[in-house]
Amino acid sequence: MAELPVPELPAALSRCSGRFTISTLLGTEEGGWGPYAAAEGAGCDSAHPTHLSGSTLCTRTFGYNTVDVVPAYEHYANSKGVGDARKGRPSLADLHSILKPDPGCLRTPVSDLQRSNGLPEAGLEEVAGELGTAPTPEPVRFGWVKGVMIRCMLNIWGVILYLRLPWITAQAGIALTWLIILMSVTVTTITGLSISAISTNGKVKSGGTYFLISRSLGPELGGSIGLIFAFANAVAVAMHTVGFAETVRDLLQEHNSLIVDPTNDIRIIGVITVTVLLGISLAGMEWEAKAQILFFLVILVSFINYLVGTVIPATTEKQAKGFFSYRADIFAQNFVPSWRGPEGSFFGLFSIFFPSATGILAGANISGDLKDPAVAIPKGTLMAIFWTTMSYLVLSATIGACVVRDASGSLNDSVAVGLPGCEGLACAFGWNFTACAQQQSCRYGLSNYYQSMSMVSGFGPLITAGIFGATLSSALACLVSAPKVFQVSEWCVRVPQLLSPSPVAGDDPGHALSAAGLCGHEQPQSEEDAAIGKSTRPCLCRDQLYPLIGFFGKGYGRNSEPIRGYMLTYVIAVGFILIAELNAIAPIISNFFLCSYALINFSCFHASITNSPGWRPSFRYYSKWAALFGATVSVVIMFLLTWWAALIAFGIVIFLLGYVLYKKPDVNWGSSMQASSYNMALNYSVGLSEVDEHIKNYRQGPQCLVLTGPPNFRPALVDFVGTFTKNLSLMLCGNVLIGPRKQKMPESRLMADGHTKWLMKRKIKAFYTDVVAEDLRSGVQMLIQAAGLGKMRPNILALGYKRNWRTVSPQSLEDYVGILQYGHVGSSSPWGRWHPAVAPRDAFDFKYGVCLLRMKEGLNISQVIQAHVNPTFETAEHPEENGSSGRATTAADPATLAGEQQASTVFQSEQGKKTIDIYWLFDDGGLTLLIPYLLGRKKRWGKCKIRVFVGGQINRMDEERKAIVSLLSKFRLGFHEVHILPDINQKPRPEHIKRFDDLIAPFRLNDGFKDEATVNEMRQGCPWKISDEEVDKNRAKSLRQVRLNEILLDYSRDAALIAITLPIGRKGRCPSSLYMAWLETLSQDLRPPVILTRGNQENVLTFYCQ
């Protein structure tokens, strides 16, 4: 990349707040452009920061000046180093904007400044030194050998290697012992391959097993496994320490030097040992790693000592104990099994050996302390599995070729070769062990003596030292692993604030380099920190899936050591050490480890099977089916080892899983579970397109597009629709943002997430969507046409009643009525011009049903919560009850939306034994019946009695009631109470008629029944006006609305809810003002909520079974 030559850095750098000015970079001649003003620099404008991004800069890219940048690591990394917090690709707004030179300070990263001056790349220490800050020491990081391979090998090797593997070889024979080893290693190898794939699928941070599972499967399983895995490591510290203490106790017993008694000696030695191990851990990872290397060397020396002992000619004492060096016939005899005792079975021995193959996660558990986890974890883990497997196979084969199964240990059993009556393989070597073998009283031999390795070795105490090294190294590894699982941290590098002592004109104080970290923009802890400019500071970003866990994850020192986590692990370990019984604490630990293995393998399989584009591991040597096999086998082995411990482990996992599911943590890690949910939803949605619609399903229930505007403005409307659609059908909250697209699009992007979280907090299962439009009508038309996916498309338009229809602008009234059902002939177009031929109809044209909700107190509470201001109408008036958020809405913070206090509505309260009254006056396909039925199925409305009112004639009331009851019974709705209204066509009271006439008086044209041409000319520009002819032709229908209101007041004054069929006006014969007068008259003075419903005249109910 070509770069702009800059002679030197000016002294004004101290005033610059992150980037240099254009004049600084290009010289000071000619107003800051210098000699490059007429060259390439003249064709480039630097950036005025936009409201979206304040990080634009004119740079040289491929030899010319541009704001665009080439691909760089910093653009994709989450963690940021010194100077990198402000470095990023320009936004689309930056690229589209007309850029002008910024006289203020530019925000160029320090590394860019050095490169532009031809200086070499500088590390953090050099940059800090240039800025007058002492360099911060780098944290200790380990490679794959020291950090993973050695650590895993030490954790895999344990007391079973020394004390049980020879015994298992005697029981199962060399062949089956190898099979046991290879079966165990198969599980761990598959798990190692899965770990390798997961750890190379992106950058691995602290947290080890928890991080791998949680970022792959999600917080539910990751959190539960992470917690029990950390606990299992803490208990494993006690198990290994007790094993060490038992060995020391046995040595003391041999020399008659017990401290108190056998049990208390284990407790005393164990507590002292774990305290020393804690001190090593608190000294830092560097000291812990040195101790592990020491243990590793001790174990290697003990192995070499054993192998040397196998080739040394056997002494008489060793021959008496069954050791005869390498013999083919001994190998042949020990090649086949010889089962003995209650544990003499294949799976019995497998359950004893398998814990010695675990420990492969020791390296992954300290992923935060590795130089490159993506390289170290795969390489180190697989190499550790390979070398430990080789050691197990070699030890089993060599000791099975050297030692017989039974030996007395007595020197008196030496006999001449070929003595009659001597039985057993030892007779060929001059030893008669027949008596003790027949009586099963032999003290030595592979089947009887656990210390066979010590006996075979060249120097016995080295094997004891190896036992000490294996137990202590495993305990130390677990002691370090448990706190590291608690600690999920990232490094936030703080850079010094470049404070301007004397700001000059054009300086932007907001451009100052803030000490920003990945966890948010933190301010210095003290003025001293701000003055000297701390260069680095660990910023711990914990997931907080469980309460109080974050307290134990706090880090200290340059390596961010979780000292509190160490102390918690220490306390747990001491508590289990005091039990002083190894067999009581060992079984459940292996099950917890196996549970982790199963979930790691399942994580790899699940991520592979979902085909998520984010699953791109650089480690290719894995198989999703092998991972599934490993997960299945791990679960099977759990129950083969200890079935009750497996049930306990699963019970704890399920409990922790349920807790996280209940708490619903606000985290998003792009897990495979999310990808699977998306794939399932997509497949089902596509599959639904192949299913023909049926009346019984009514597209699987009423699918509602609800014109809520911002959902928190109209919570009653949201609650009403959410009540009968919950767990049943689609609910889509639509919001029309009225105004210029460029102005409203940022608001749309900002608010969508907040509104969705508000719905989730209110436990409303709904989607939120918004559109930007010039007016409400066109925006709703967009929603009606575009909302939904495949067959999951709305079929009902739900909205609130417009209470202020008499005072709003005429165009707003026309739009509202047009949305409901029709546009009056000659309505205005969206551009405000009069077009007599344009007569769009919205809801009914698109085969939507309509559900209109009116409440006495209104629906819009925006003035109460003061979240938005709608300047379209006067604040003294009632806010409009439609799906618009206004023309100059002020966007609130999404977090504020989600956290605001939830308003209570009538649809959230228990209704008791009230009534739901349905006035099914006209047959609309049954939607007027279906919505109250679905509402009555909910718990809060379940006690309400549903009454159905229909119109009829007084002389045929019984017949009409029987006919309606019979029809309702065929619908199977459970509506039994039917009332016939014979007086529905009676003339209303005069005072109510006068009230209606007064209501429409301001909207009358008063044309004196002139001809149609004259009326159209008088109505030019005011289509909402009502002509005298229209008043006269609609007189009967108008009086019916007045009469219906009287009936509603008489019958349903105390109902919980009133549902009534929405009246329909004739196209071209019912102006919008007259139609709104009908709705006003029909529903006025009613205390209960009123829903006016009209289906699309197609059946939504059926009484057929197919």
Coordinates of C-alpha atoms in Angstrom, one line a residue, residues 556-853:
Y556 CA -5.3 -10.6 40.1
G557 CA -1.9 -9.9 38.8
R558 CA -0.5 -9.9 35.3
N559 CA -1.9 -13.3 34.6
S560 CA -5.3 -12.4 36.1
E561 CA -5.1 -15.3 38.5
P562 CA -8.5 -16.2 40.0
I563 CA -7.4 -16.2 43.7
R564 CA -10.9 -16.4 45.0
G565 CA -11.5 -19.4 42.7
Y566 CA -8.4 -21.0 44.1
M567 CA -9.7 -20.5 47.7
L568 CA -13.1 -22.0 46.8
T569 CA -11.5 -25.0 45.2
Y570 CA -9.3 -25.4 48.3
V571 CA -12.3 -25.3 50.6
I572 CA -14.1 -27.9 48.6
A573 CA -11.1 -30.2 48.4
V574 CA -10.4 -30.0 52.1
G575 CA -14.0 -30.9 52.8
F576 CA -13.8 -34.1 50.7
I577 CA -10.3 -34.9 52.1
L578 CA -11.8 -35.0 55.5
I579 CA -13.9 -37.9 54.4
A580 CA -10.6 -39.8 54.0
E581 CA -12.2 -42.6 51.9
L582 CA -11.1 -42.8 48.3
N583 CA -13.8 -45.2 47.2
A584 CA -16.6 -42.9 48.4
I585 CA -15.5 -39.9 46.4
A586 CA -14.1 -41.4 43.2
P587 CA -17.1 -42.8 41.3
I588 CA -19.1 -39.6 40.7
I589 CA -16.0 -37.8 39.4
S590 CA -15.5 -40.1 36.5
N591 CA -19.2 -39.7 35.6
F592 CA -18.8 -35.9 35.6
F593 CA -15.8 -36.1 33.3
L594 CA -17.6 -38.5 31.0
C595 CA -20.6 -36.2 30.9
S596 CA -18.3 -33.4 29.7
Y597 CA -16.9 -35.8 27.1
A598 CA -20.3 -36.7 25.9
L599 CA -21.3 -33.0 25.5
I600 CA -18.1 -32.0 23.8
N601 CA -18.6 -34.8 21.2
F602 CA -22.3 -33.9 20.8
S603 CA -21.2 -30.2 20.4
C604 CA -19.0 -31.2 17.5
F605 CA -21.6 -33.4 15.9
H606 CA -24.4 -30.8 16.3
A607 CA -22.3 -28.0 14.9
S608 CA -21.4 -30.2 11.9
I609 CA -24.9 -31.5 11.2
T610 CA -26.5 -28.0 11.3
N611 CA -24.2 -26.9 8.4
S612 CA -23.9 -23.5 9.9
P613 CA -21.7 -21.2 7.9
G614 CA -20.0 -20.2 11.1
W615 CA -18.7 -23.8 11.6
R616 CA -15.3 -23.7 9.8
P617 CA -12.7 -25.5 12.0
S618 CA -9.2 -25.4 10.7
F619 CA -8.7 -28.9 12.1
R620 CA -10.1 -31.2 9.5
Y621 CA -9.3 -34.6 10.9
Y622 CA -12.7 -35.2 12.7
S623 CA -15.9 -36.9 11.8
K624 CA -19.4 -35.8 12.9
W625 CA -20.4 -39.5 13.0
A626 CA -17.4 -40.4 15.1
A627 CA -18.3 -37.5 17.4
L628 CA -21.9 -38.9 17.7
F629 CA -20.5 -42.3 18.4
G630 CA -18.2 -40.9 21.1
A631 CA -21.0 -39.1 22.8
T632 CA -23.2 -42.2 22.8
V633 CA -20.4 -44.4 24.1
S634 CA -19.6 -41.9 26.9
V635 CA -23.2 -42.0 28.1
V636 CA -23.2 -45.8 28.0
I637 CA -19.9 -46.0 29.9
M638 CA -21.3 -43.7 32.6
F639 CA -24.0 -46.2 33.4
L640 CA -21.6 -49.1 33.1
L641 CA -19.2 -47.5 35.6
T642 CA -21.7 -46.5 38.3
W643 CA -25.3 -46.2 37.4
W644 CA -26.4 -44.3 40.5
A645 CA -23.5 -41.8 40.0
A646 CA -24.6 -41.4 36.3
L647 CA -28.2 -40.6 37.4
I648 CA -26.9 -38.1 39.9
A649 CA -24.8 -36.4 37.2
F650 CA -27.7 -36.2 34.8
G651 CA -30.0 -34.9 37.6
I652 CA -27.6 -32.1 38.3
V653 CA -27.2 -31.2 34.6
I654 CA -30.9 -31.1 34.2
F655 CA -31.4 -29.0 37.2
L656 CA -28.8 -26.5 36.1
L657 CA -30.1 -26.6 32.6
G658 CA -33.6 -25.8 33.8
Y659 CA -32.3 -22.9 35.9
V660 CA -30.6 -21.3 32.9
L661 CA -33.6 -21.9 30.7
Y662 CA -35.8 -20.2 33.3
K663 CA -33.4 -17.2 33.8
K664 CA -32.9 -16.7 30.0
P665 CA -29.5 -15.0 30.2
D666 CA -29.0 -12.1 27.8
V667 CA -26.2 -13.7 25.8
N668 CA -25.8 -14.4 22.2
W669 CA -22.8 -16.6 21.1
G670 CA -24.1 -17.9 17.8
S671 CA -24.3 -21.4 19.1
S672 CA -25.2 -24.5 17.1
M673 CA -28.5 -24.7 19.0
Q674 CA -29.4 -21.3 17.4
A675 CA -28.4 -22.6 14.0
S676 CA -30.4 -25.7 14.6
S677 CA -33.5 -23.7 15.6
Y678 CA -33.2 -21.6 12.5
N679 CA -32.8 -24.7 10.3
M680 CA -35.8 -26.4 11.8
A681 CA -37.9 -23.2 11.6
L682 CA -36.9 -22.8 7.9
N683 CA -37.6 -26.4 7.0
Y684 CA -41.0 -26.4 8.7
S685 CA -41.9 -23.1 7.1
V686 CA -40.9 -24.4 3.6
G687 CA -42.7 -27.7 4.3
L688 CA -45.8 -25.7 5.4
S689 CA -46.0 -24.2 1.9
E690 CA -46.8 -27.7 0.6
V691 CA -49.8 -28.1 2.9
D692 CA -53.1 -26.9 1.6
E693 CA -55.2 -24.6 3.8
H694 CA -58.2 -26.0 5.6
I695 CA -61.0 -24.3 7.5
K696 CA -60.4 -26.4 10.6
N697 CA -56.9 -24.9 11.0
Y698 CA -57.8 -21.4 9.6
R699 CA -54.1 -21.3 8.6
Q700 CA -53.3 -22.9 12.0
G701 CA -55.3 -20.2 13.8
P702 CA -55.9 -16.5 13.4
Q703 CA -52.7 -14.9 12.1
C704 CA -52.7 -11.3 13.2
L705 CA -51.0 -8.2 11.9
V706 CA -51.4 -5.8 14.8
L707 CA -51.0 -2.1 14.1
T708 CA -49.5 -1.3 17.5
G709 CA -47.0 1.4 16.5
P710 CA -44.3 1.1 19.1
P711 CA -45.7 -1.9 21.1
N712 CA -45.1 -0.2 24.5
F713 CA -47.5 2.6 23.4
R714 CA -50.5 0.3 23.2
P715 CA -50.0 -2.5 25.7
A716 CA -53.7 -3.3 25.9
L717 CA -53.9 -4.0 22.2
V718 CA -50.8 -6.1 22.4
D719 CA -52.2 -8.1 25.4
F720 CA -55.5 -8.6 23.8
V721 CA -54.2 -10.1 20.6
G722 CA -51.4 -11.9 22.4
T723 CA -53.9 -13.6 24.7
F724 CA -55.7 -15.5 21.9
T725 CA -52.7 -16.1 19.7
K726 CA -50.2 -17.3 22.3
N727 CA -48.9 -20.8 21.5
L728 CA -51.5 -21.0 18.7
S729 CA -50.8 -18.7 15.8
L730 CA -48.8 -15.8 14.4
M731 CA -48.8 -12.4 15.9
L732 CA -46.9 -9.6 14.1
C733 CA -46.7 -6.1 15.7
G734 CA -46.4 -3.5 12.9
N735 CA -45.1 0.0 13.2
V736 CA -45.2 2.7 10.5
L737 CA -42.4 5.2 10.8
I738 CA -43.7 8.3 9.1
G739 CA -41.1 10.6 7.6
P740 CA -38.1 10.7 5.2
R741 CA -36.4 7.4 4.8
K742 CA -32.9 8.7 5.5
Q743 CA -34.1 10.2 8.8
K744 CA -36.1 7.2 9.9
M745 CA -33.9 4.3 8.9
P746 CA -31.4 4.8 11.8
E747 CA -34.4 4.9 14.2
S748 CA -35.8 1.7 12.7
R749 CA -32.5 -0.1 13.2
L750 CA -32.1 1.2 16.7
M751 CA -35.6 0.5 18.0
A752 CA -36.3 -2.9 16.6
D753 CA -34.3 -4.8 19.1
G754 CA -35.7 -2.8 22.0
H755 CA -39.3 -3.5 21.0
T756 CA -38.6 -7.2 20.6
K757 CA -37.1 -7.3 24.1
W758 CA -40.1 -5.4 25.4
L759 CA -42.4 -8.0 24.0
M760 CA -40.3 -10.8 25.4
K761 CA -40.3 -9.2 28.8
R762 CA -44.0 -9.0 28.7
K763 CA -44.1 -12.7 27.7
I764 CA -45.9 -11.9 24.4
K765 CA -45.0 -14.4 21.7
A766 CA -44.9 -12.0 18.8
F767 CA -42.7 -10.6 16.1
Y768 CA -42.0 -6.9 15.6
T769 CA -41.5 -5.2 12.2
D770 CA -41.6 -1.7 11.0
V771 CA -41.6 0.1 7.7
V772 CA -40.7 3.7 6.8
A773 CA -43.3 5.4 4.7
E774 CA -44.5 8.9 3.7
D775 CA -47.9 8.4 5.4
L776 CA -49.7 5.8 7.5
R777 CA -51.8 4.5 4.7
S778 CA -49.0 3.5 2.3
G779 CA -47.0 2.1 5.2
V780 CA -49.9 -0.2 6.3
Q781 CA -50.3 -1.3 2.7
M782 CA -46.6 -2.3 2.7
L783 CA -47.1 -4.3 5.8
I784 CA -50.2 -6.0 4.6
Q785 CA -48.5 -7.1 1.4
A786 CA -45.1 -8.0 2.7
A787 CA -45.7 -9.3 6.2
G788 CA -45.3 -13.0 6.9
L789 CA -43.4 -15.9 5.3
G790 CA -44.9 -18.5 3.0
K791 CA -48.1 -19.9 4.6
M792 CA -47.3 -18.0 7.8
R793 CA -48.9 -14.8 6.7
P794 CA -51.4 -12.7 8.6
N795 CA -55.0 -13.0 7.7
I796 CA -56.4 -10.6 10.3
L797 CA -55.7 -6.9 10.7
A798 CA -56.0 -5.8 14.3
L799 CA -55.8 -2.2 15.3
G800 CA -57.1 0.3 17.8
Y801 CA -60.1 2.6 17.6
K802 CA -59.3 6.1 16.5
R803 CA -60.8 8.2 19.3
N804 CA -59.7 11.6 18.0
W805 CA -61.2 11.1 14.5
R806 CA -63.3 14.3 14.8
T807 CA -60.3 16.5 15.4
V808 CA -57.6 15.0 13.2
S809 CA -56.7 16.2 9.7
P810 CA -59.2 15.0 7.1
Q811 CA -56.5 13.1 5.2
S812 CA -55.6 11.2 8.4
L813 CA -59.3 10.2 8.7
E814 CA -59.5 9.1 5.1
D815 CA -56.4 7.0 5.6
Y816 CA -57.7 5.3 8.7
V817 CA -61.0 4.3 7.2
G818 CA -59.3 3.2 4.0
I819 CA -57.1 0.9 6.0
L820 CA -60.1 -0.6 7.7
Q821 CA -62.1 -1.5 4.6
Y822 CA -62.4 0.8 1.7
G823 CA -61.4 4.1 0.1
H824 CA -64.1 6.5 -0.9
V825 CA -64.4 7.2 -4.7
G826 CA -62.3 10.2 -5.4
S827 CA -60.0 9.8 -2.4
S828 CA -56.7 11.5 -2.4
S829 CA -53.5 9.8 -3.4
P830 CA -50.5 9.5 -1.2
W831 CA -49.0 12.5 -2.9
G832 CA -51.9 14.8 -1.6
R833 CA -53.5 15.4 -5.0
W834 CA -57.1 14.6 -5.8
H835 CA -57.7 11.6 -8.1
P836 CA -61.3 10.7 -8.6
A837 CA -60.5 7.4 -10.2
V838 CA -58.3 6.1 -7.3
A839 CA -60.2 4.0 -4.8
P840 CA -57.9 1.6 -3.1
R841 CA -59.2 -0.8 -0.5
D842 CA -56.7 -2.2 2.0
A843 CA -57.7 -4.9 4.5
F844 CA -60.6 -6.4 2.5
D845 CA -58.9 -6.2 -0.8
F846 CA -56.1 -8.5 0.5
K847 CA -58.6 -10.9 2.0
Y848 CA -57.9 -9.8 5.6
G849 CA -60.4 -9.9 8.4
V850 CA -60.5 -6.9 10.6
C851 CA -60.6 -6.7 14.4
L852 CA -61.0 -3.2 15.9
L853 CA -60.5 -2.8 19.7

